[in-house]
PDB file of C-alpha atoms and ligand atoms in Angstrom:
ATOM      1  CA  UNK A 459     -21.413   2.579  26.327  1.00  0.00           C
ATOM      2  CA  UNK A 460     -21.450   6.156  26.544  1.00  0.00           C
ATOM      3  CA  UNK A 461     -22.048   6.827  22.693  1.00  0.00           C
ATOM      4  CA  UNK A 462     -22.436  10.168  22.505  1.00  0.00           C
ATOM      5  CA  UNK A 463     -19.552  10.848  24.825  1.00  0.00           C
ATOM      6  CA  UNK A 464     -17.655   9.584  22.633  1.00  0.00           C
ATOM      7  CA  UNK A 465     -18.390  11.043  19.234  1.00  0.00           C
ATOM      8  CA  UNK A 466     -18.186  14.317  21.376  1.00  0.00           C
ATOM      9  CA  UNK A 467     -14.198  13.554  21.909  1.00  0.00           C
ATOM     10  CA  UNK A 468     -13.921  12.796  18.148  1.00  0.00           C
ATOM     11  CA  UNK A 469     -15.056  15.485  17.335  1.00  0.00           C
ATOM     12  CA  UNK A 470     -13.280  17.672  19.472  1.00  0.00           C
ATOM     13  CA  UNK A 471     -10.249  15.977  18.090  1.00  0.00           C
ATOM     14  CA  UNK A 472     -10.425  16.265  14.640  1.00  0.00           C
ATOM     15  CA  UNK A 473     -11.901  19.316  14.508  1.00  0.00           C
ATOM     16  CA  UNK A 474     -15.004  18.364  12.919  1.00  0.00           C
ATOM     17  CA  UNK A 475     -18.475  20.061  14.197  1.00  0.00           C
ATOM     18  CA  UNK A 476     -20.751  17.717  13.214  1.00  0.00           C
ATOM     19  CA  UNK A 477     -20.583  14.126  11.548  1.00  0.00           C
ATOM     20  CA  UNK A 478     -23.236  13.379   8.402  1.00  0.00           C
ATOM     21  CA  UNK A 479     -22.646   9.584   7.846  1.00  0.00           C
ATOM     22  CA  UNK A 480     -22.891   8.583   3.975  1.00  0.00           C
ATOM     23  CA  UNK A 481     -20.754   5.570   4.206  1.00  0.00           C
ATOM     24  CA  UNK A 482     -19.525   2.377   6.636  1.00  0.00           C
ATOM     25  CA  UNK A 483     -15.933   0.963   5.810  1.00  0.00           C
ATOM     26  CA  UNK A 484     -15.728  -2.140   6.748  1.00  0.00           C
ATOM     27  CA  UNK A 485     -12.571  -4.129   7.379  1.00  0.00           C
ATOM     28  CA  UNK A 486     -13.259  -7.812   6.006  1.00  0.00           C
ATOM     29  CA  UNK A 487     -11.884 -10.873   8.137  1.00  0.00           C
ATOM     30  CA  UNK A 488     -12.980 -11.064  11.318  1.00  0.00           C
ATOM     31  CA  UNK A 489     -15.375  -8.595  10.611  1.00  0.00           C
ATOM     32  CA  UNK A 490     -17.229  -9.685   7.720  1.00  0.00           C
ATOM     33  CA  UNK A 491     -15.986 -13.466   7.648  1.00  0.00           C
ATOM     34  CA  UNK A 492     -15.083 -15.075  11.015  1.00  0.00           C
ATOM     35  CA  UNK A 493     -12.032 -16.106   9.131  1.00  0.00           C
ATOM     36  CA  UNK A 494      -9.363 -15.252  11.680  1.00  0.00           C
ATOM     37  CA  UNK A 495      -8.989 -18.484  13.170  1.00  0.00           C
ATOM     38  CA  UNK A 496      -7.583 -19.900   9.892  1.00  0.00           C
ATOM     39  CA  UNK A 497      -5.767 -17.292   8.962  1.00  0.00           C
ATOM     40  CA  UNK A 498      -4.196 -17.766  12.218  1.00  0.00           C
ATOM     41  CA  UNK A 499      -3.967 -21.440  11.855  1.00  0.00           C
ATOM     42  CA  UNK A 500      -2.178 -21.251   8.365  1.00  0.00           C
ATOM     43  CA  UNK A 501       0.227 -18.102   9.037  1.00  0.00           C
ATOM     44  CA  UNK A 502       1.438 -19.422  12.328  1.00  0.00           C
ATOM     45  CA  UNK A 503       2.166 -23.029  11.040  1.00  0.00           C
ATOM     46  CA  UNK A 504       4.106 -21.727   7.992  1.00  0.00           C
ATOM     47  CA  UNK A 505       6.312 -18.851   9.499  1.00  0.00           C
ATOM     48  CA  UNK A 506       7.051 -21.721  12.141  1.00  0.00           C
ATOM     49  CA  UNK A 507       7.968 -24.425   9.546  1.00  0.00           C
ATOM     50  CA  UNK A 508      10.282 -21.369   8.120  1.00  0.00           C
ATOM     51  CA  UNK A 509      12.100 -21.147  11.453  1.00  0.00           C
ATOM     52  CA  UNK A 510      10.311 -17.859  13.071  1.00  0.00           C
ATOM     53  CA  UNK A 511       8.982 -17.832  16.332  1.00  0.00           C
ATOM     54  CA  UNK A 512       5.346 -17.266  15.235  1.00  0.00           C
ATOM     55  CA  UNK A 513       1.894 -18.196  17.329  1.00  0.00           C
ATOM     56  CA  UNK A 514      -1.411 -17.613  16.491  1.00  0.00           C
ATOM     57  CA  UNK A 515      -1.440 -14.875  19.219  1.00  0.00           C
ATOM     58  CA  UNK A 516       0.989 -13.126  17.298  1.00  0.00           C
ATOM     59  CA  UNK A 517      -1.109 -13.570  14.325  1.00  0.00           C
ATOM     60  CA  UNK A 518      -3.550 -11.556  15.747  1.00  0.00           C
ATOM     61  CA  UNK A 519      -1.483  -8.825  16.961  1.00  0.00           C
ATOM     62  CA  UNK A 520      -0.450  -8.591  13.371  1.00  0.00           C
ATOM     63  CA  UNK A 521      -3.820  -8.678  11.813  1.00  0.00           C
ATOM     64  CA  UNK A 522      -4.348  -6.237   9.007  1.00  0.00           C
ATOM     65  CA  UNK A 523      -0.823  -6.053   7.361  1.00  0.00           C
ATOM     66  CA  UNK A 524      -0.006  -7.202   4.466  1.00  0.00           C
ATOM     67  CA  UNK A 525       1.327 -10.777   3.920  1.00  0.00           C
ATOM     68  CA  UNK A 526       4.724  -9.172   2.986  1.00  0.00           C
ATOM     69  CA  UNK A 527       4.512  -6.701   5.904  1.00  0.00           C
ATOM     70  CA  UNK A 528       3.468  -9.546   8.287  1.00  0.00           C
ATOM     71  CA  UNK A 529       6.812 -11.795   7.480  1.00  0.00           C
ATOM     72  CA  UNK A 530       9.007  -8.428   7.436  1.00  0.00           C
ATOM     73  CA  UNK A 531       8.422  -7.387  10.353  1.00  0.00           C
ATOM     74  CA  UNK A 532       8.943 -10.637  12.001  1.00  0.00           C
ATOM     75  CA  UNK A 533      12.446 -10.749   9.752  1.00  0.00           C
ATOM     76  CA  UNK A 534      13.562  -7.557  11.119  1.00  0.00           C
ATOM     77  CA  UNK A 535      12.538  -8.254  14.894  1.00  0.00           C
ATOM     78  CA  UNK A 536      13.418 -12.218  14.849  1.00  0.00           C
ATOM     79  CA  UNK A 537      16.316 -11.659  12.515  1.00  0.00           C
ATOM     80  CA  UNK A 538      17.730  -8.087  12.361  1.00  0.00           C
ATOM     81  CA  UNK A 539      17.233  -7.715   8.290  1.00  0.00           C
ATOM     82  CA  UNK A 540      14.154  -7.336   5.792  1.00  0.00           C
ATOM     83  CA  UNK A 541      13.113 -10.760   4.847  1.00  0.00           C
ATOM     84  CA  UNK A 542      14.148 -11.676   0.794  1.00  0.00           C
ATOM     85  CA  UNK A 543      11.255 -11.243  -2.311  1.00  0.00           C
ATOM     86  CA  UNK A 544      11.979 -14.804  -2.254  1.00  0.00           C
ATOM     87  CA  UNK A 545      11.243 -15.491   0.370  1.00  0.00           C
ATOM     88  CA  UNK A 546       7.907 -13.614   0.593  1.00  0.00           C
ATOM     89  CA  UNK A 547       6.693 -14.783  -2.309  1.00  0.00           C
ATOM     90  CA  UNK A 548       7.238 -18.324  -1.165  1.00  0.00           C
ATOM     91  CA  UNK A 549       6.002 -17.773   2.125  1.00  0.00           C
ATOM     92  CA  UNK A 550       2.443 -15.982   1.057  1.00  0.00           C
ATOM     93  CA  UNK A 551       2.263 -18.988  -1.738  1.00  0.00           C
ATOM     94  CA  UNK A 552       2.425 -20.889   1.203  1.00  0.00           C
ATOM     95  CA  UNK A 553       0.358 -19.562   3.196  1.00  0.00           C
ATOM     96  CA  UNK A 554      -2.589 -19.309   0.713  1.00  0.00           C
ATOM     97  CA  UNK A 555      -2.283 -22.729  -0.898  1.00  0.00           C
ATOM     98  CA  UNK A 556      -2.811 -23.878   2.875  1.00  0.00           C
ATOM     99  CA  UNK A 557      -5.614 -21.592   3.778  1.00  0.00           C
ATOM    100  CA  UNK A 558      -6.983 -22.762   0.663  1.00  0.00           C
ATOM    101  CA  UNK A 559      -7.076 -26.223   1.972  1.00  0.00           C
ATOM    102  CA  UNK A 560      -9.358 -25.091   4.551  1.00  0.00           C
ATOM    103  CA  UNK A 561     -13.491 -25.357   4.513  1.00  0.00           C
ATOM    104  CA  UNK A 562     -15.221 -22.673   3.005  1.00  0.00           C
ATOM    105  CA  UNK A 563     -14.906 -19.416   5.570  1.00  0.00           C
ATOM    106  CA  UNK A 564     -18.185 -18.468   7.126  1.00  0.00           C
ATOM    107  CA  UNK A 565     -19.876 -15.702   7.140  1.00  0.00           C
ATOM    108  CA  UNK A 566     -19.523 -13.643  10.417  1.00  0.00           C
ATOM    109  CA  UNK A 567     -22.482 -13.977  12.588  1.00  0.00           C
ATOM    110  CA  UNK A 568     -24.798 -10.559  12.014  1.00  0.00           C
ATOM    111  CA  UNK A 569     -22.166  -9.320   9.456  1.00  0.00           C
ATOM    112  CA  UNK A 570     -24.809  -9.382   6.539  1.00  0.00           C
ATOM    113  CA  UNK A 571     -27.806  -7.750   8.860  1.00  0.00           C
ATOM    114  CA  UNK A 572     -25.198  -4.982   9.557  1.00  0.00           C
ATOM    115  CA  UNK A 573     -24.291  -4.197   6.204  1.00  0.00           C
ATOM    116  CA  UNK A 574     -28.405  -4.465   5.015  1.00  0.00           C
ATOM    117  CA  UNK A 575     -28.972  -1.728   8.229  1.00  0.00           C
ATOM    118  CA  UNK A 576     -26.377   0.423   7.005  1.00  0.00           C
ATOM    119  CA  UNK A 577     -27.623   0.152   3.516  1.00  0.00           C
ATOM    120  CA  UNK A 578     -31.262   0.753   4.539  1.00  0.00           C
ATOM    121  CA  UNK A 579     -30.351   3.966   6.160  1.00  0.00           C
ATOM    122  CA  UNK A 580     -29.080   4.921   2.361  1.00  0.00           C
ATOM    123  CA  UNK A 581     -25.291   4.485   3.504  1.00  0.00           C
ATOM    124  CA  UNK A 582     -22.438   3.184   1.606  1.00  0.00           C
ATOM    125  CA  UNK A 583     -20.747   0.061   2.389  1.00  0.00           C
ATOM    126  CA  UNK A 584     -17.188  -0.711   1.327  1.00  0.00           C
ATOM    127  CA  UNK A 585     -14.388  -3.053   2.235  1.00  0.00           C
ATOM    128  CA  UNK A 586     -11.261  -1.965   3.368  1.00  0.00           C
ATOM    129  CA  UNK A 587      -8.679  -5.113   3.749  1.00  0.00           C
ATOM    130  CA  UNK A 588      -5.260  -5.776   3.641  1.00  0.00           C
ATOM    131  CA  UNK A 589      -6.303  -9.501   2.834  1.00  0.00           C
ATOM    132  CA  UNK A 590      -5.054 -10.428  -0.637  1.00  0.00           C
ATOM    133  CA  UNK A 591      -6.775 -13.940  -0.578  1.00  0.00           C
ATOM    134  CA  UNK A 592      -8.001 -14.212  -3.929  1.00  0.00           C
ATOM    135  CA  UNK A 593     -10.821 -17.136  -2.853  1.00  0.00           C
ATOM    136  CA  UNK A 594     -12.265 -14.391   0.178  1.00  0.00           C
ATOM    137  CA  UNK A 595     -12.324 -11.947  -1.945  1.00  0.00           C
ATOM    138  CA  UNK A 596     -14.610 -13.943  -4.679  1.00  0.00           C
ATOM    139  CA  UNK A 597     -16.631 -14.977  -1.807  1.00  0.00           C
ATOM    140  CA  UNK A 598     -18.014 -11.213  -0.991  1.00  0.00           C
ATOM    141  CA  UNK A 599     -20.025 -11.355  -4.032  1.00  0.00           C
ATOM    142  CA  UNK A 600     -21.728 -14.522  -2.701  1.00  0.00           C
ATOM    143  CA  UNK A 601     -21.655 -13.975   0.362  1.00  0.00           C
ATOM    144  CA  UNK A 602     -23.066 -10.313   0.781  1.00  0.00           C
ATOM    145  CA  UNK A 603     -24.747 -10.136  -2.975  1.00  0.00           C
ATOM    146  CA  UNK A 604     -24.609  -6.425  -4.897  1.00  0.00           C
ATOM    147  CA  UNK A 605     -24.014  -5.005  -1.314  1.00  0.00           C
ATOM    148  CA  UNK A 606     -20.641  -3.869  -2.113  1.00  0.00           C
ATOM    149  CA  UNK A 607     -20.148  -2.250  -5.718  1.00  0.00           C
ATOM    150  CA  UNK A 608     -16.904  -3.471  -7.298  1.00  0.00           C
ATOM    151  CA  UNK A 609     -14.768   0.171  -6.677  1.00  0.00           C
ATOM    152  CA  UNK A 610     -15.838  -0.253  -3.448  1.00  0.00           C
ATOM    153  CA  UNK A 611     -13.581  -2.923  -2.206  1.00  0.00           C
ATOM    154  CA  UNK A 612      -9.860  -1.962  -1.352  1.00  0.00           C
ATOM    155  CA  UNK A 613      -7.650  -4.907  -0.855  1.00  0.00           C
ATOM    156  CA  UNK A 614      -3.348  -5.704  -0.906  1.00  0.00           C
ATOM    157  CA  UNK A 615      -3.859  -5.067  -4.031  1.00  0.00           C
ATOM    158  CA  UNK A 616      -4.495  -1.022  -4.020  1.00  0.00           C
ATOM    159  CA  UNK A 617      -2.094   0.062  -2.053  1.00  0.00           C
ATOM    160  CA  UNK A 618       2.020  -0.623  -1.147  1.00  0.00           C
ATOM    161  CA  UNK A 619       1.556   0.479   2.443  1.00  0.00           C
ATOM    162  CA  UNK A 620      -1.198  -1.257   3.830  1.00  0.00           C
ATOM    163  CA  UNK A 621      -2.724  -1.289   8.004  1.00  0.00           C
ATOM    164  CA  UNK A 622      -1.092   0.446  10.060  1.00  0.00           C
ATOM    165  CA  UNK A 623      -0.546   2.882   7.587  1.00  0.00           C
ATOM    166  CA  UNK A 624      -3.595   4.960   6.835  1.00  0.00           C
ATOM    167  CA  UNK A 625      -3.460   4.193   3.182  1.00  0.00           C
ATOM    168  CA  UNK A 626      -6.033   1.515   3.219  1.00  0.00           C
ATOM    169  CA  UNK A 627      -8.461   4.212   4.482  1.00  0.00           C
ATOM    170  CA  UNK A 628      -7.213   7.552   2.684  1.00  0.00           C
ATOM    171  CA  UNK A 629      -7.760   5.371  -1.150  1.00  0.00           C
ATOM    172  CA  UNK A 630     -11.275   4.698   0.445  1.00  0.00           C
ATOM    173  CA  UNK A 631     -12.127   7.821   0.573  1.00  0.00           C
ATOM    174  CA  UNK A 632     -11.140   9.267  -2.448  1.00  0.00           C
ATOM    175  CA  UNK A 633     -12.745   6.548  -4.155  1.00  0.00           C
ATOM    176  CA  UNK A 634     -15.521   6.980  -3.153  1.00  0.00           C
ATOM    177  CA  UNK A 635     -15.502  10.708  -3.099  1.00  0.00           C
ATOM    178  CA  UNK A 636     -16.257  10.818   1.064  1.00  0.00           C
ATOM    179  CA  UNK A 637     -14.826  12.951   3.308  1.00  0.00           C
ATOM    180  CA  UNK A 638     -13.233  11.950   7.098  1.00  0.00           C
ATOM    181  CA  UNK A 639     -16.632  13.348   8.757  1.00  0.00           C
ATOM    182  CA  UNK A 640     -18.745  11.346   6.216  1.00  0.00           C
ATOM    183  CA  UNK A 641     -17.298   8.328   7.271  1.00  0.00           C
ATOM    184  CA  UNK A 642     -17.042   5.120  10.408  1.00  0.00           C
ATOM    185  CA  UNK A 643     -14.456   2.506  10.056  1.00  0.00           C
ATOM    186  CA  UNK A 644     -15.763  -1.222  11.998  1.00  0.00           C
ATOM    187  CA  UNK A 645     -12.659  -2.746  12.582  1.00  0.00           C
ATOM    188  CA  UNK A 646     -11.599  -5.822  14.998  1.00  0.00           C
ATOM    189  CA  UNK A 647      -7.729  -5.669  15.391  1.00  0.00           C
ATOM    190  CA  UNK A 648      -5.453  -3.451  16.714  1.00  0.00           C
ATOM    191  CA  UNK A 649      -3.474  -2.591  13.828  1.00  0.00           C
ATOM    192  CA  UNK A 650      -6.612  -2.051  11.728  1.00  0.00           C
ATOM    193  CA  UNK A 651      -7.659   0.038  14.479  1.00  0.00           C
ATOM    194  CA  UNK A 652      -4.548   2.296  14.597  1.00  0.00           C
ATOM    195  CA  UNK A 653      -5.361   2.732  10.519  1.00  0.00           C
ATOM    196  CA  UNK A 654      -8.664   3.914  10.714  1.00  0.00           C
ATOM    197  CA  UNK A 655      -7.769   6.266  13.742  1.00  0.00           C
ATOM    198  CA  UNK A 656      -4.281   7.737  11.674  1.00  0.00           C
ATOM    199  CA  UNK A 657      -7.042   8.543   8.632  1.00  0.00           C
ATOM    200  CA  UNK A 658      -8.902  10.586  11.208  1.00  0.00           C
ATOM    201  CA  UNK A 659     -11.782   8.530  11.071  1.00  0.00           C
ATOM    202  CA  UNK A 660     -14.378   7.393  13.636  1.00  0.00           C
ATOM    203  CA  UNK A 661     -13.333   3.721  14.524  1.00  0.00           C
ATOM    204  CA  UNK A 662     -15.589   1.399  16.246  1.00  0.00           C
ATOM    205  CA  UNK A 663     -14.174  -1.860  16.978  1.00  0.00           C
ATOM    206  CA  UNK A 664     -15.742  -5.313  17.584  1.00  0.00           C
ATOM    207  CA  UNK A 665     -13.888  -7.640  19.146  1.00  0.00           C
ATOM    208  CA  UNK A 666     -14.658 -10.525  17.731  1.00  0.00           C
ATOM    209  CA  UNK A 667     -11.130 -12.419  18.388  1.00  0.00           C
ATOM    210  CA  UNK A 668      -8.866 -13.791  21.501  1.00  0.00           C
ATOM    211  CA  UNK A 669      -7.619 -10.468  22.001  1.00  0.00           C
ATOM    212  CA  UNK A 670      -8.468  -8.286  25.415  1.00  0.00           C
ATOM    213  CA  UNK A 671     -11.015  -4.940  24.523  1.00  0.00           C
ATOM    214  CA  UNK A 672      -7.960  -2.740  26.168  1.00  0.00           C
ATOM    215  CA  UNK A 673      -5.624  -3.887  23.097  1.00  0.00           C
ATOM    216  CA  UNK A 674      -8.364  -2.349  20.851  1.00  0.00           C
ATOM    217  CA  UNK A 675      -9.038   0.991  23.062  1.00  0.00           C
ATOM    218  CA  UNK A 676      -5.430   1.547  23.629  1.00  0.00           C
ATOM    219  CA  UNK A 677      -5.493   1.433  19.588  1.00  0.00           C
ATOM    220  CA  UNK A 678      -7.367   4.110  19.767  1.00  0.00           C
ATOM    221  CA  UNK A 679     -10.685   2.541  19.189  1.00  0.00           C
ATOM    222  CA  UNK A 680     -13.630   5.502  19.459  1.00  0.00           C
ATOM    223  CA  UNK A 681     -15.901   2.536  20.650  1.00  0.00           C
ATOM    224  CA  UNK A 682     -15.413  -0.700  21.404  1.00  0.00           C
ATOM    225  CA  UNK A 683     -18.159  -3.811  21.034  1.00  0.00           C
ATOM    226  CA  UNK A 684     -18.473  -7.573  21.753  1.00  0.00           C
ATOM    227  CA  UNK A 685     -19.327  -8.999  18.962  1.00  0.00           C
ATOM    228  CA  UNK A 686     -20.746  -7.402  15.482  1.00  0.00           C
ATOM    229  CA  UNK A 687     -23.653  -9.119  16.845  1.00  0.00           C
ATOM    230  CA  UNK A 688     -24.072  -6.431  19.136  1.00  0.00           C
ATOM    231  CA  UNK A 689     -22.692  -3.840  17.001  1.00  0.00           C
ATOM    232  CA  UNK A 690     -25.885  -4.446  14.778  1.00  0.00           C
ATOM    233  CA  UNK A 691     -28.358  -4.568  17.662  1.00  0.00           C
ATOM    234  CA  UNK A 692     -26.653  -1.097  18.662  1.00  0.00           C
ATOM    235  CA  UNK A 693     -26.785   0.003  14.812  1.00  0.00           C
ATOM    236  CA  UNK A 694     -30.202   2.305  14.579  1.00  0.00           C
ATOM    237  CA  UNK A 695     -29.322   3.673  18.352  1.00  0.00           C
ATOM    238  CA  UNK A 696     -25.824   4.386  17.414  1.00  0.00           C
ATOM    239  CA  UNK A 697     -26.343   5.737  13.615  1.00  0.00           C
ATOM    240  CA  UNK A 698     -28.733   8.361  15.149  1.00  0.00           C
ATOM    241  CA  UNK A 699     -26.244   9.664  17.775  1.00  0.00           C
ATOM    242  CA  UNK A 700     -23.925   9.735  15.043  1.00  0.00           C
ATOM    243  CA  UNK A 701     -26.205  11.796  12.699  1.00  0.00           C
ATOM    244  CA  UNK A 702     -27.132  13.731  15.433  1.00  0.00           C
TER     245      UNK A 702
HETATM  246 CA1   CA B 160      -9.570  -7.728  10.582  1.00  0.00          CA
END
């Protein structure tokens, strides 16, 4: 991968002239957790007992909204009107109490090596999610212990408009007092992707789901890994293109 190549086009685009990293923002499942496959499991099998037309592909497509974005959106395309509070209520109860039911997500291979590199080259980490799963969100503290500072985690909860929208990203930054060039986004899906990229920041993806790389380029990925696995045996080479 042509690394510097594409920082260059960044760049170019946003109008920044040089990038001085000070902080990683981090999207959480499938990047941190390799807890896709049960989210994918759980949303499909509910929104299909509800009577949408709903596979785990098109989980996956719709990774990153919100739970009440996720069933909209299906309401408006499968049914031609917004989908009731009731009826989002019921189906995210759902939809947690069954993920829930689930063993204990794991930890995505490499994720915690990645966030210790970052944080040995003195950077911020922070979470950026649209997950509102209560249990995942307890589980970073165990998980990745006083890597991520309480502020530092934006969830569902922050924010009305969550991935697409740049939202997600935007409160990151002002919370933690960074600006667009100070800044990568690690993101796996497309829709996460097409967040990071509409807050003008560098995006690398890993594609660590079913999901072909183009989905995540065409996103408008900046770069575009494997696996996190090899996003953190890229990390030193990478951070000091970055930093120039
Ligand atoms: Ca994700």
């Amino acid at each position: 991968m042509d690394y510097i190549k594409a920082i260059e086009n960044y760049k170019q685009l946003q109008g920044h002239k040089a990038l001085q990293l000070r902080a990683v923002l981090f999207d959480m499942d499938g990047v941190l957790f390799d807890s896709m496959p049960y989210h994918a499991d759980a949303w499909s099998r509910v929104m299909t007992d509800a009577g949408f037309n709903f596979s785990r592909e098109d989980v996956y497509m719709n990774e990153g909204r919100t739970g009440a974005d996720t069933i909209n959106t299906a309401s408006l395309a499968q049914f031609g009107k917004p989908a009731t509070e009731e009826l989002i209520d019921e189906l995210c109860k759902a939809k947690c109490a069954l993920f829930d039911t689930y063993p204990p997500t794991p930890r995505m291979p490499y994720a915690l090596e990645l966030v210790l590199k970052v944080k040995a080259c003195g950077l911020t980490p922070m979470i950026v999610t649209g997950s509102g799963t209560p249990t995942l969100l307890d589980r970073i503290q165990s998980n990745f212990p006083g890597l991520f500072a309480e502020g530092h985690v934006i969830s569902s909860f922050h924010v009305k408009r969550g991935k697409p929208y740049p939202d997600p990203y935007l409160l990151a930054l002002e919370r933690g007092g960074f600006a667009p060039d100070e800044v990568i986004v690690v993101e796996n899906a497309p829709l996460g992707v097409t967040a990071g990229v509409a807050a003008g920041l560098f995006t690398v993806a890993a594609n660590t789901g079913p999901l072909k790389d183009e989905v995540l380029s065409q996103a408008g990925a900046n770069l575009v890994f494997p696996s996190i696995e090899a996003l953190c045996n890229e990390w030193e080479k990478l951070f000091n293109e970055i930093n120039g």
